[in-house]
PDB file of C-alpha atoms in Angstrom:
ATOM      1  CA  MET A   1      -0.030  -0.008   0.034  1.00 35.00           C
ATOM      2  CA  ALA A   2       1.627   3.208  -1.045  1.00 39.00           C
ATOM      3  CA  SER A   3       1.436   6.261   1.223  1.00 40.00           C
ATOM      4  CA  THR A   4      -1.626   8.543   0.579  1.00 40.00           C
ATOM      5  CA  GLU A   5      -0.159  11.399   2.409  1.00 42.00           C
ATOM      6  CA  ASP A   6       0.356  14.342   0.314  1.00 43.00           C
ATOM      7  CA  PRO A   7       3.784  15.774   1.147  1.00 41.00           C
ATOM      8  CA  ALA A   8       2.622  19.222   0.160  1.00 41.00           C
ATOM      9  CA  ALA A   9      -0.157  19.234   2.575  1.00 42.00           C
ATOM     10  CA  LYS A  10       1.939  20.545   5.351  1.00 43.00           C
ATOM     11  CA  LEU A  11       2.854  23.548   3.356  1.00 41.00           C
ATOM     12  CA  SER A  12      -0.899  24.488   3.133  1.00 43.00           C
ATOM     13  CA  HIS A  13      -0.649  25.339   6.867  1.00 50.00           C
ATOM     14  CA  LEU A  14       0.369  28.772   6.695  1.00 50.00           C
ATOM     15  CA  ASP A  15       0.594  31.799   9.182  1.00 55.00           C
ATOM     16  CA  ALA A  16      -1.347  34.959   8.600  1.00 55.00           C
ATOM     17  CA  ASP A  17       1.577  36.336   6.642  1.00 60.00           C
ATOM     18  CA  GLY A  18       1.828  33.324   4.491  1.00 58.00           C
ATOM     19  CA  ARG A  19       4.773  31.653   6.225  1.00 65.00           C
ATOM     20  CA  ALA A  20       4.802  27.807   6.500  1.00 63.00           C
ATOM     21  CA  ARG A  21       4.497  26.329   9.911  1.00 64.00           C
ATOM     22  CA  MET A  22       4.538  22.878  11.463  1.00 62.00           C
ATOM     23  CA  VAL A  23       1.154  21.347  12.027  1.00 65.00           C
ATOM     24  CA  ASP A  24      -0.087  21.687  15.708  1.00 60.00           C
ATOM     25  CA  VAL A  25      -0.472  18.127  17.115  1.00 55.00           C
ATOM     26  CA  GLY A  26      -0.809  19.128  20.644  1.00 53.00           C
ATOM     27  CA  GLY A  27      -4.586  18.104  20.741  1.00 55.00           C
ATOM     28  CA  LYS A  28      -3.972  14.599  19.502  1.00 58.00           C
ATOM     29  CA  PRO A  29      -3.739  11.492  21.789  1.00 59.00           C
ATOM     30  CA  VAL A  30      -0.402   9.869  22.475  1.00 62.00           C
ATOM     31  CA  THR A  31      -0.834   6.400  20.902  1.00 68.00           C
ATOM     32  CA  ASP A  32       1.523   3.584  19.875  1.00 76.00           C
ATOM     33  CA  ARG A  33       2.304   4.192  16.262  1.00 83.00           C
ATOM     34  CA  ARG A  34       4.247   2.115  13.726  1.00 85.00           C
ATOM     35  CA  ALA A  35       5.034   2.378   9.984  1.00 87.00           C
ATOM     36  CA  VAL A  36       6.828   0.131   7.589  1.00 91.00           C
ATOM     37  CA  ALA A  37       8.562   1.229   4.279  1.00 92.00           C
ATOM     38  CA  GLU A  38      10.441  -0.536   1.682  1.00 93.00           C
ATOM     39  CA  GLY A  39      12.636   0.213  -1.190  1.00 94.00           C
ATOM     40  CA  ARG A  40      14.557  -1.447  -3.916  1.00 94.00           C
ATOM     41  CA  VAL A  41      17.997  -0.556  -5.168  1.00 96.00           C
ATOM     42  CA  ARG A  42      19.160  -2.173  -8.574  1.00 96.00           C
ATOM     43  CA  VAL A  43      22.867  -2.808  -8.079  1.00 95.00           C
ATOM     44  CA  GLY A  44      23.677  -5.122 -11.044  1.00 95.00           C
ATOM     45  CA  ALA A  45      25.307  -8.439 -11.308  1.00 95.00           C
ATOM     46  CA  GLU A  46      28.815  -7.362 -10.406  1.00 95.00           C
ATOM     47  CA  VAL A  47      27.986  -5.516  -7.109  1.00 95.00           C
ATOM     48  CA  ALA A  48      25.524  -8.358  -6.164  1.00 95.00           C
ATOM     49  CA  ALA A  49      28.312 -11.004  -6.592  1.00 95.00           C
ATOM     50  CA  ALA A  50      30.707  -8.721  -4.448  1.00 95.00           C
ATOM     51  CA  ILE A  51      27.926  -8.468  -1.746  1.00 95.00           C
ATOM     52  CA  ARG A  52      27.603 -12.172  -1.613  1.00 94.00           C
ATOM     53  CA  SER A  53      31.379 -12.880  -1.368  1.00 95.00           C
ATOM     54  CA  ASN A  54      31.751  -9.786   1.053  1.00 93.00           C
ATOM     55  CA  SER A  55      34.383  -8.470  -0.954  1.00 93.00           C
ATOM     56  CA  LEU A  56      33.686  -4.761  -1.538  1.00 92.00           C
ATOM     57  CA  LYS A  57      36.540  -2.547  -0.531  1.00 87.00           C
ATOM     58  CA  LYS A  58      34.382  -0.600   2.071  1.00 89.00           C
ATOM     59  CA  GLY A  59      33.122  -3.636   3.953  1.00 92.00           C
ATOM     60  CA  ASP A  60      29.823  -5.392   4.498  1.00 94.00           C
ATOM     61  CA  LEU A  61      27.356  -3.561   2.324  1.00 95.00           C
ATOM     62  CA  LEU A  62      24.301  -5.035   3.897  1.00 96.00           C
ATOM     63  CA  GLN A  63      25.449  -4.076   7.370  1.00 95.00           C
ATOM     64  CA  VAL A  64      26.378  -0.620   6.581  1.00 96.00           C
ATOM     65  CA  ALA A  65      23.086  -0.111   4.907  1.00 96.00           C
ATOM     66  CA  ARG A  66      21.181  -1.194   7.987  1.00 96.00           C
ATOM     67  CA  LEU A  67      23.284   1.216  10.110  1.00 96.00           C
ATOM     68  CA  GLY A  68      22.678   4.021   7.723  1.00 95.00           C
ATOM     69  CA  GLY A  69      18.973   3.452   7.705  1.00 94.00           C
ATOM     70  CA  ILE A  70      18.949   3.600  11.569  1.00 95.00           C
ATOM     71  CA  GLN A  71      20.818   6.768  11.651  1.00 94.00           C
ATOM     72  CA  ALA A  72      18.586   8.413   8.910  1.00 93.00           C
ATOM     73  CA  ALA A  73      15.425   7.475  10.841  1.00 91.00           C
ATOM     74  CA  LYS A  74      16.852   9.239  13.934  1.00 91.00           C
ATOM     75  CA  ARG A  75      17.724  12.371  12.034  1.00 91.00           C
ATOM     76  CA  THR A  76      14.574  12.711  10.044  1.00 85.00           C
ATOM     77  CA  SER A  77      13.389  16.000  11.484  1.00 82.00           C
ATOM     78  CA  ASP A  78      16.690  17.403  10.450  1.00 85.00           C
ATOM     79  CA  LEU A  79      16.186  16.290   6.822  1.00 85.00           C
ATOM     80  CA  VAL A  80      12.268  16.808   6.144  1.00 81.00           C
ATOM     81  CA  LEU A  81      10.974  20.197   6.437  1.00 79.00           C
ATOM     82  CA  LEU A  82       8.204  20.835   9.019  1.00 77.00           C
ATOM     83  CA  CYS A  83       8.598  17.147  10.222  1.00 76.00           C
ATOM     84  CA  HIS A  84       8.178  16.824  14.071  1.00 75.00           C
ATOM     85  CA  PRO A  85      11.042  15.297  15.888  1.00 77.00           C
ATOM     86  CA  LEU A  86       9.797  12.097  17.591  1.00 80.00           C
ATOM     87  CA  PRO A  87      11.257   9.800  20.303  1.00 80.00           C
ATOM     88  CA  LEU A  88      11.652   6.636  18.386  1.00 86.00           C
ATOM     89  CA  SER A  89      11.228   3.522  20.478  1.00 84.00           C
ATOM     90  CA  HIS A  90      12.300   1.020  17.922  1.00 88.00           C
ATOM     91  CA  ILE A  91      13.893   0.892  14.538  1.00 92.00           C
ATOM     92  CA  ASP A  92      14.435  -2.333  12.551  1.00 93.00           C
ATOM     93  CA  ILE A  93      16.083  -2.345   9.065  1.00 94.00           C
ATOM     94  CA  ASP A  94      16.264  -5.399   7.045  1.00 94.00           C
ATOM     95  CA  ALA A  95      18.732  -5.445   4.019  1.00 95.00           C
ATOM     96  CA  ARG A  96      19.010  -8.361   1.647  1.00 93.00           C
ATOM     97  CA  LEU A  97      19.872  -9.467  -1.784  1.00 94.00           C
ATOM     98  CA  ASP A  98      17.066 -10.309  -4.098  1.00 90.00           C
ATOM     99  CA  ASP A  99      18.871 -11.414  -7.412  1.00 91.00           C
ATOM    100  CA  ASP A 100      20.656  -8.255  -8.561  1.00 93.00           C
ATOM    101  CA  ASP A 101      18.635  -5.955  -6.345  1.00 94.00           C
ATOM    102  CA  VAL A 102      19.113  -4.887  -2.643  1.00 96.00           C
ATOM    103  CA  LEU A 103      15.602  -4.960  -0.950  1.00 95.00           C
ATOM    104  CA  LEU A 104      15.310  -2.735   2.000  1.00 96.00           C
ATOM    105  CA  THR A 105      12.650  -2.738   4.700  1.00 94.00           C
ATOM    106  CA  ALA A 106      12.200  -0.438   7.645  1.00 92.00           C
ATOM    107  CA  SER A 107       9.970  -0.772  10.587  1.00 92.00           C
ATOM    108  CA  VAL A 108       9.708   2.126  12.902  1.00 91.00           C
ATOM    109  CA  ARG A 109       7.766   2.627  16.225  1.00 88.00           C
ATOM    110  CA  THR A 110       6.983   5.346  18.578  1.00 84.00           C
ATOM    111  CA  ALA A 111       4.567   6.370  21.274  1.00 77.00           C
ATOM    112  CA  GLY A 112       3.460   9.935  20.159  1.00 66.00           C
ATOM    113  CA  GLN A 113       0.889  12.362  18.692  1.00 66.00           C
ATOM    114  CA  THR A 114       1.965  11.896  15.074  1.00 70.00           C
ATOM    115  CA  GLY A 115       2.659   9.116  12.746  1.00 71.00           C
ATOM    116  CA  VAL A 116       6.284   7.683  11.818  1.00 83.00           C
ATOM    117  CA  GLU A 117       5.792   7.165   8.137  1.00 86.00           C
ATOM    118  CA  MET A 118       8.557   9.761   7.199  1.00 88.00           C
ATOM    119  CA  GLU A 119      10.855   8.236   9.700  1.00 89.00           C
ATOM    120  CA  ALA A 120      10.344   4.788   8.054  1.00 92.00           C
ATOM    121  CA  LEU A 121      10.870   6.387   4.511  1.00 93.00           C
ATOM    122  CA  ALA A 122      14.005   8.211   5.739  1.00 92.00           C
ATOM    123  CA  ALA A 123      15.324   5.055   6.992  1.00 94.00           C
ATOM    124  CA  VAL A 124      14.880   3.297   3.743  1.00 95.00           C
ATOM    125  CA  ALA A 125      16.328   6.197   1.742  1.00 95.00           C
ATOM    126  CA  GLY A 126      19.306   6.490   4.164  1.00 95.00           C
ATOM    127  CA  ALA A 127      19.871   2.729   3.783  1.00 96.00           C
ATOM    128  CA  ALA A 128      19.612   2.959  -0.049  1.00 96.00           C
ATOM    129  CA  LEU A 129      22.042   5.870  -0.349  1.00 97.00           C
ATOM    130  CA  ASN A 130      24.602   3.850   1.616  1.00 96.00           C
ATOM    131  CA  VAL A 131      24.005   0.983  -0.844  1.00 96.00           C
ATOM    132  CA  VAL A 132      24.864   3.377  -3.694  1.00 96.00           C
ATOM    133  CA  ASP A 133      27.881   4.725  -1.903  1.00 95.00           C
ATOM    134  CA  MET A 134      29.246   1.309  -1.140  1.00 94.00           C
ATOM    135  CA  GLY A 135      28.650  -0.231  -4.589  1.00 94.00           C
ATOM    136  CA  LYS A 136      29.256   2.756  -6.916  1.00 93.00           C
ATOM    137  CA  SER A 137      33.011   1.949  -7.568  1.00 92.00           C
ATOM    138  CA  LEU A 138      31.892  -1.329  -9.321  1.00 94.00           C
ATOM    139  CA  ASN A 139      28.661   0.057 -10.832  1.00 95.00           C
ATOM    140  CA  PRO A 140      28.264   3.909 -11.239  1.00 95.00           C
ATOM    141  CA  ALA A 141      24.747   3.244 -12.627  1.00 94.00           C
ATOM    142  CA  ILE A 142      23.222   1.875  -9.450  1.00 95.00           C
ATOM    143  CA  GLU A 143      19.590   2.874  -9.394  1.00 94.00           C
ATOM    144  CA  ILE A 144      17.233   3.422  -6.515  1.00 95.00           C
ATOM    145  CA  VAL A 145      14.006   2.063  -8.191  1.00 92.00           C
ATOM    146  CA  SER A 146      11.380   2.341  -5.455  1.00 91.00           C
ATOM    147  CA  LEU A 147      10.643   3.835  -2.081  1.00 92.00           C
ATOM    148  CA  ARG A 148       7.183   3.567  -0.468  1.00 90.00           C
ATOM    149  CA  VAL A 149       5.079   3.101   2.817  1.00 87.00           C
ATOM    150  CA  VAL A 150       3.588  -0.338   2.888  1.00 83.00           C
ATOM    151  CA  GLU A 151       1.952  -0.189   6.404  1.00 81.00           C
ATOM    152  CA  LYS A 152       0.954   2.110   8.984  1.00 79.00           C
ATOM    153  CA  THR A 153      -0.852   1.667  12.285  1.00 75.00           C
ATOM    154  CA  GLY A 154      -1.855   3.854  15.182  1.00 68.00           C
ATOM    155  CA  GLY A 155      -3.420   7.285  15.257  1.00 60.00           C
ATOM    156  CA  LYS A 156      -7.052   7.786  13.998  1.00 54.00           C
ATOM    157  CA  SER A 157      -6.927   4.491  12.006  1.00 50.00           C
ATOM    158  CA  GLY A 158      -6.458   2.444  15.025  1.00 49.00           C
ATOM    159  CA  PRO A 159      -4.812  -0.929  14.730  1.00 48.00           C
ATOM    160  CA  THR A 160      -5.045  -2.393  11.135  1.00 43.00           C
ATOM    161  CA  THR A 161      -4.120  -5.920  12.330  1.00 43.00           C
ATOM    162  CA  CYS A 162      -5.093  -7.779  15.482  1.00 43.00           C
ATOM    163  CA  ARG A 163      -2.923 -10.709  16.978  1.00 45.00           C
ATOM    164  CA  ALA A 164      -6.021 -12.345  18.061  1.00 46.00           C
ATOM    165  CA  ALA A 165      -9.594 -12.373  16.632  1.00 55.00           C
ATOM    166  CA  GLY A 166     -12.840 -14.307  17.158  1.00 70.00           C
ATOM    167  CA  PHE A 167     -14.185 -12.422  19.958  1.00 85.00           C
ATOM    168  CA  ARG A 168     -17.788 -12.382  20.525  1.00 92.00           C
ATOM    169  CA  VAL A 169     -19.016  -8.810  21.197  1.00 96.00           C
ATOM    170  CA  ALA A 170     -22.346  -7.246  22.374  1.00 97.00           C
ATOM    171  CA  ILE A 171     -23.145  -3.712  22.252  1.00 97.00           C
ATOM    172  CA  LEU A 172     -25.575  -2.077  24.670  1.00 97.00           C
ATOM    173  CA  THR A 173     -26.644   1.595  23.765  1.00 97.00           C
ATOM    174  CA  ILE A 174     -28.097   3.514  26.555  1.00 96.00           C
ATOM    175  CA  SER A 175     -30.237   6.586  25.854  1.00 95.00           C
ATOM    176  CA  ASP A 176     -33.714   7.859  26.818  1.00 93.00           C
ATOM    177  CA  SER A 177     -34.033   9.887  23.698  1.00 91.00           C
ATOM    178  CA  ARG A 178     -32.927   7.217  21.384  1.00 91.00           C
ATOM    179  CA  THR A 179     -35.064   4.540  22.995  1.00 91.00           C
ATOM    180  CA  ALA A 180     -38.046   6.862  22.690  1.00 90.00           C
ATOM    181  CA  GLY A 181     -37.332   7.447  19.014  1.00 89.00           C
ATOM    182  CA  ALA A 182     -36.628  11.115  19.475  1.00 89.00           C
ATOM    183  CA  ALA A 183     -33.169  10.779  18.310  1.00 89.00           C
ATOM    184  CA  GLU A 184     -31.403   8.570  15.786  1.00 91.00           C
ATOM    185  CA  ASP A 185     -29.083   5.769  17.057  1.00 92.00           C
ATOM    186  CA  THR A 186     -25.867   6.388  15.182  1.00 92.00           C
ATOM    187  CA  ALA A 187     -23.558   5.067  17.906  1.00 92.00           C
ATOM    188  CA  THR A 188     -24.444   1.337  17.587  1.00 94.00           C
ATOM    189  CA  PRO A 189     -23.632   1.003  13.795  1.00 95.00           C
ATOM    190  CA  LEU A 190     -20.454   2.979  14.245  1.00 94.00           C
ATOM    191  CA  LEU A 191     -19.351   0.644  17.169  1.00 95.00           C
ATOM    192  CA  VAL A 192     -20.340  -2.395  15.108  1.00 94.00           C
ATOM    193  CA  GLU A 193     -17.994  -1.133  12.279  1.00 92.00           C
ATOM    194  CA  ALA A 194     -15.192  -0.306  14.827  1.00 90.00           C
ATOM    195  CA  VAL A 195     -15.331  -3.756  16.243  1.00 91.00           C
ATOM    196  CA  GLN A 196     -15.051  -5.348  12.937  1.00 87.00           C
ATOM    197  CA  LYS A 197     -12.128  -3.077  11.859  1.00 84.00           C
ATOM    198  CA  PHE A 198     -10.214  -3.283  15.008  1.00 84.00           C
ATOM    199  CA  PHE A 199     -10.713  -6.821  15.974  1.00 84.00           C
ATOM    200  CA  SER A 200     -12.092  -8.666  12.960  1.00 81.00           C
ATOM    201  CA  SER A 201     -14.751 -10.002  15.443  1.00 86.00           C
ATOM    202  CA  GLU A 202     -18.360 -10.835  15.430  1.00 87.00           C
ATOM    203  CA  VAL A 203     -20.998  -8.467  16.999  1.00 94.00           C
ATOM    204  CA  ILE A 204     -23.615 -11.196  18.248  1.00 95.00           C
ATOM    205  CA  ALA A 205     -26.055  -8.927  19.796  1.00 95.00           C
ATOM    206  CA  THR A 206     -27.026  -5.213  20.026  1.00 96.00           C
ATOM    207  CA  GLN A 207     -29.750  -3.670  22.316  1.00 96.00           C
ATOM    208  CA  LEU A 208     -30.981  -0.157  23.156  1.00 96.00           C
ATOM    209  CA  VAL A 209     -32.384   0.564  26.568  1.00 96.00           C
ATOM    210  CA  ALA A 210     -33.233   3.716  28.613  1.00 96.00           C
ATOM    211  CA  ASP A 211     -31.231   5.349  31.227  1.00 96.00           C
ATOM    212  CA  ASP A 212     -32.577   3.040  33.778  1.00 96.00           C
ATOM    213  CA  ARG A 213     -30.195   1.534  36.382  1.00 97.00           C
ATOM    214  CA  LYS A 214     -32.144  -1.769  36.688  1.00 97.00           C
ATOM    215  CA  ALA A 215     -32.771  -2.290  33.033  1.00 97.00           C
ATOM    216  CA  ILE A 216     -29.074  -1.669  32.219  1.00 97.00           C
ATOM    217  CA  ALA A 217     -27.848  -4.202  34.910  1.00 97.00           C
ATOM    218  CA  ASP A 218     -30.529  -6.786  33.900  1.00 97.00           C
ATOM    219  CA  GLN A 219     -29.375  -6.771  30.305  1.00 97.00           C
ATOM    220  CA  LEU A 220     -25.776  -6.867  31.141  1.00 97.00           C
ATOM    221  CA  ARG A 221     -26.305  -9.791  33.516  1.00 97.00           C
ATOM    222  CA  ASP A 222     -28.565 -11.567  31.016  1.00 96.00           C
ATOM    223  CA  TRP A 223     -25.822 -11.437  28.281  1.00 97.00           C
ATOM    224  CA  ALA A 224     -22.835 -12.280  30.447  1.00 96.00           C
ATOM    225  CA  THR A 225     -24.473 -15.232  32.302  1.00 93.00           C
ATOM    226  CA  GLY A 226     -26.517 -16.744  29.381  1.00 86.00           C
ATOM    227  CA  ASP A 227     -25.655 -19.357  26.842  1.00 87.00           C
ATOM    228  CA  GLY A 228     -23.009 -18.280  24.512  1.00 88.00           C
ATOM    229  CA  ALA A 229     -22.046 -15.262  26.578  1.00 94.00           C
ATOM    230  CA  PRO A 230     -20.097 -12.682  24.724  1.00 95.00           C
ATOM    231  CA  THR A 231     -16.426 -12.181  25.415  1.00 94.00           C
ATOM    232  CA  LEU A 232     -16.750  -8.301  25.524  1.00 96.00           C
ATOM    233  CA  ILE A 233     -19.667  -6.228  26.216  1.00 97.00           C
ATOM    234  CA  LEU A 234     -19.402  -2.442  25.218  1.00 97.00           C
ATOM    235  CA  THR A 235     -21.784  -0.020  26.529  1.00 97.00           C
ATOM    236  CA  THR A 236     -22.231   3.481  25.204  1.00 96.00           C
ATOM    237  CA  GLY A 237     -24.075   6.292  26.831  1.00 95.00           C
ATOM    238  CA  GLY A 238     -24.963   7.208  30.457  1.00 95.00           C
ATOM    239  CA  THR A 239     -21.455   7.901  31.717  1.00 95.00           C
ATOM    240  CA  GLY A 240     -21.676  11.611  32.393  1.00 92.00           C
ATOM    241  CA  VAL A 241     -22.608  13.599  35.430  1.00 92.00           C
ATOM    242  CA  GLY A 242     -26.358  14.144  34.602  1.00 92.00           C
ATOM    243  CA  PRO A 243     -29.066  12.889  36.938  1.00 92.00           C
ATOM    244  CA  ARG A 244     -30.032  10.212  34.368  1.00 95.00           C
ATOM    245  CA  ASP A 245     -26.317   8.986  33.864  1.00 96.00           C
ATOM    246  CA  VAL A 246     -26.342   5.749  35.718  1.00 97.00           C
ATOM    247  CA  THR A 247     -24.413   3.333  33.398  1.00 97.00           C
ATOM    248  CA  PRO A 248     -21.365   3.042  35.601  1.00 97.00           C
ATOM    249  CA  GLU A 249     -23.495   2.355  38.830  1.00 98.00           C
ATOM    250  CA  ALA A 250     -25.521  -0.380  36.891  1.00 97.00           C
ATOM    251  CA  THR A 251     -22.308  -1.777  35.657  1.00 98.00           C
ATOM    252  CA  LEU A 252     -20.773  -1.988  39.256  1.00 97.00           C
ATOM    253  CA  ASP A 253     -24.006  -3.579  40.291  1.00 97.00           C
ATOM    254  CA  VAL A 254     -23.206  -6.639  38.310  1.00 97.00           C
ATOM    255  CA  VAL A 255     -19.540  -6.960  37.796  1.00 97.00           C
ATOM    256  CA  GLU A 256     -17.484  -9.322  40.079  1.00 97.00           C
ATOM    257  CA  ARG A 257     -14.170  -7.545  39.563  1.00 96.00           C
ATOM    258  CA  THR A 258     -13.386  -4.068  38.350  1.00 96.00           C
ATOM    259  CA  HIS A 259     -10.588  -3.233  35.882  1.00 95.00           C
ATOM    260  CA  PRO A 260     -10.195   0.611  36.514  1.00 91.00           C
ATOM    261  CA  SER A 261      -6.823   1.015  34.750  1.00 91.00           C
ATOM    262  CA  LEU A 262      -8.355   0.033  31.203  1.00 92.00           C
ATOM    263  CA  LEU A 263     -10.264   3.260  30.995  1.00 91.00           C
ATOM    264  CA  GLU A 264      -7.667   5.318  32.771  1.00 89.00           C
ATOM    265  CA  LEU A 265      -5.407   4.269  29.892  1.00 85.00           C
ATOM    266  CA  ALA A 266      -7.956   5.655  27.410  1.00 85.00           C
ATOM    267  CA  ARG A 267      -8.180   8.997  29.415  1.00 82.00           C
ATOM    268  CA  ALA A 268      -4.384   9.282  29.647  1.00 78.00           C
ATOM    269  CA  ARG A 269      -4.019   8.821  25.842  1.00 73.00           C
ATOM    270  CA  CYS A 270      -6.636  11.368  25.049  1.00 70.00           C
ATOM    271  CA  LEU A 271      -4.456  14.122  26.739  1.00 57.00           C
ATOM    272  CA  PRO A 272      -2.970  16.674  26.080  1.00 53.00           C
ATOM    273  CA  GLY A 273      -5.710  18.616  24.396  1.00 58.00           C
ATOM    274  CA  LYS A 274      -8.788  16.751  25.477  1.00 65.00           C
ATOM    275  CA  PRO A 275      -9.444  17.331  29.224  1.00 69.00           C
ATOM    276  CA  HIS A 276     -13.249  16.535  28.793  1.00 73.00           C
ATOM    277  CA  ALA A 277     -12.213  12.973  28.652  1.00 73.00           C
ATOM    278  CA  TYR A 278     -11.940  12.946  32.218  1.00 76.00           C
ATOM    279  CA  LEU A 279     -15.584  14.060  32.697  1.00 84.00           C
ATOM    280  CA  SER A 280     -16.695  10.465  31.557  1.00 88.00           C
ATOM    281  CA  ARG A 281     -17.285   8.217  34.796  1.00 94.00           C
ATOM    282  CA  GLY A 282     -17.081   4.991  32.702  1.00 95.00           C
ATOM    283  CA  VAL A 283     -15.942   1.884  34.315  1.00 96.00           C
ATOM    284  CA  ALA A 284     -14.855  -1.556  33.336  1.00 97.00           C
ATOM    285  CA  GLY A 285     -15.143  -4.951  34.967  1.00 97.00           C
ATOM    286  CA  VAL A 286     -15.520  -8.745  34.687  1.00 97.00           C
ATOM    287  CA  LEU A 287     -18.592 -10.746  35.106  1.00 96.00           C
ATOM    288  CA  GLY A 288     -17.789 -14.463  34.533  1.00 94.00           C
ATOM    289  CA  LYS A 289     -15.812 -14.760  31.395  1.00 93.00           C
ATOM    290  CA  THR A 290     -17.113 -11.323  29.965  1.00 96.00           C
ATOM    291  CA  LEU A 291     -15.431  -8.113  30.053  1.00 97.00           C
ATOM    292  CA  ILE A 292     -17.730  -5.110  30.223  1.00 98.00           C
ATOM    293  CA  VAL A 293     -16.487  -1.663  29.205  1.00 97.00           C
ATOM    294  CA  ASN A 294     -18.401   1.626  29.459  1.00 97.00           C
ATOM    295  CA  LEU A 295     -17.784   3.918  26.522  1.00 96.00           C
ATOM    296  CA  PRO A 296     -19.018   7.550  26.248  1.00 93.00           C
ATOM    297  CA  GLY A 297     -22.495   8.243  24.721  1.00 92.00           C
ATOM    298  CA  SER A 298     -21.158  10.572  21.748  1.00 90.00           C
ATOM    299  CA  PRO A 299     -20.680   8.233  18.804  1.00 92.00           C
ATOM    300  CA  LYS A 300     -17.309   9.770  17.891  1.00 88.00           C
ATOM    301  CA  GLY A 301     -16.246   9.681  21.708  1.00 88.00           C
ATOM    302  CA  ALA A 302     -17.325   5.979  21.847  1.00 92.00           C
ATOM    303  CA  VAL A 303     -15.286   4.846  18.785  1.00 91.00           C
ATOM    304  CA  ASP A 304     -12.192   6.803  19.774  1.00 87.00           C
ATOM    305  CA  THR A 305     -12.192   5.517  23.296  1.00 90.00           C
ATOM    306  CA  LEU A 306     -12.294   1.992  21.952  1.00 91.00           C
ATOM    307  CA  ARG A 307      -9.602   2.761  19.539  1.00 85.00           C
ATOM    308  CA  LEU A 308      -7.350   3.971  22.258  1.00 83.00           C
ATOM    309  CA  ILE A 309      -7.508   0.657  24.175  1.00 88.00           C
ATOM    310  CA  ALA A 310      -7.865  -1.576  21.203  1.00 86.00           C
ATOM    311  CA  ASP A 311      -4.146  -2.535  21.295  1.00 81.00           C
ATOM    312  CA  VAL A 312      -4.360  -3.893  24.867  1.00 86.00           C
ATOM    313  CA  LEU A 313      -7.859  -5.530  24.581  1.00 89.00           C
ATOM    314  CA  PRO A 314      -6.806  -8.656  22.701  1.00 87.00           C
ATOM    315  CA  HIS A 315      -4.432  -9.787  25.415  1.00 85.00           C
ATOM    316  CA  THR A 316      -7.009  -8.756  28.113  1.00 89.00           C
ATOM    317  CA  LEU A 317      -9.661 -10.935  26.519  1.00 89.00           C
ATOM    318  CA  GLU A 318      -7.355 -13.836  25.778  1.00 86.00           C
ATOM    319  CA  THR A 319      -6.265 -13.922  29.457  1.00 88.00           C
ATOM    320  CA  LEU A 320      -9.833 -13.830  30.629  1.00 88.00           C
ATOM    321  CA  ARG A 321     -10.659 -16.763  28.343  1.00 80.00           C
ATOM    322  CA  GLY A 322      -7.751 -18.629  29.857  1.00 79.00           C
ATOM    323  CA  GLU A 323      -5.691 -18.708  26.630  1.00 56.00           C
ATOM    324  CA  GLU A 324      -2.715 -16.836  28.031  1.00 49.00           C
ATOM    325  CA  GLN A 325      -1.040 -16.370  31.376  1.00 45.00           C
ATOM    326  CA  SER A 326      -1.558 -13.019  32.890  1.00 40.00           C
ATOM    327  CA  HIS A 327       1.341 -10.588  32.727  1.00 42.00           C
ATOM    328  CA  PRO A 328       0.855  -7.921  35.431  1.00 41.00           C
TER     329      PRO A 328
END
């Protein structure tokens, strides 16, 4: 998959006097982000043979390419205009021969407020330039033939792959107005789509109930203790401070064990820039083999909150099902 980001887009962010400026990412959540880029350098038969025999005058070309790629990734903000400097947590460069070409792959990770596509591309570009430098004495016509982003995860897109799937999910939407038909329920279909996107999992049930503590608790208990109980129940709505917002209390009425740190993670990742995340009183907890998580009533807020914990939910649910040992 080639990168869809327009490099000129950043230049469209101008001050009042027309000067270019960096995009303000201060309001974005800190999330785990990863990008993978790849490139191909056509070195020719003579250089390829020298790489295989490690007979180049300057030494091991593939190893130098890897080191050059790592250094380039670390210096991306010095090389690319208006690119944010990022604390990179991991850089992995693979360099290998593919017939008469050197195939380069870079995987870069960070926990930050903006993506690492440029760092991954810089890593491949830096590695490719070192390939050219190492081999040009034998072949001055070495050619860098491709450079592209092939994978990106994190940020608004959430995880694009999940290391475990097959969860059974139920969604309980809590709203007086939606139950009465006075407002359209847009939250449920958006959450169904998010579950399928983030986890490749089946939504086995959805239900709409009013902001009534007993009705909410009864539905949660019925799902979690019935035949074919879902692995995960997501609720949306009723987590605010209004007099009818009783979803957290209803959830606490039925769970056997609470899991407070799960939603604290989502709230922490919302900051800086979104202090209203702390107005949500949502809770999480376990009933039997089912994890119950309260999401905000705003459709966008519900999906965003789920996205912010989507990377840790698979392990949580696997542990709950007894498929992995817990790692505190």
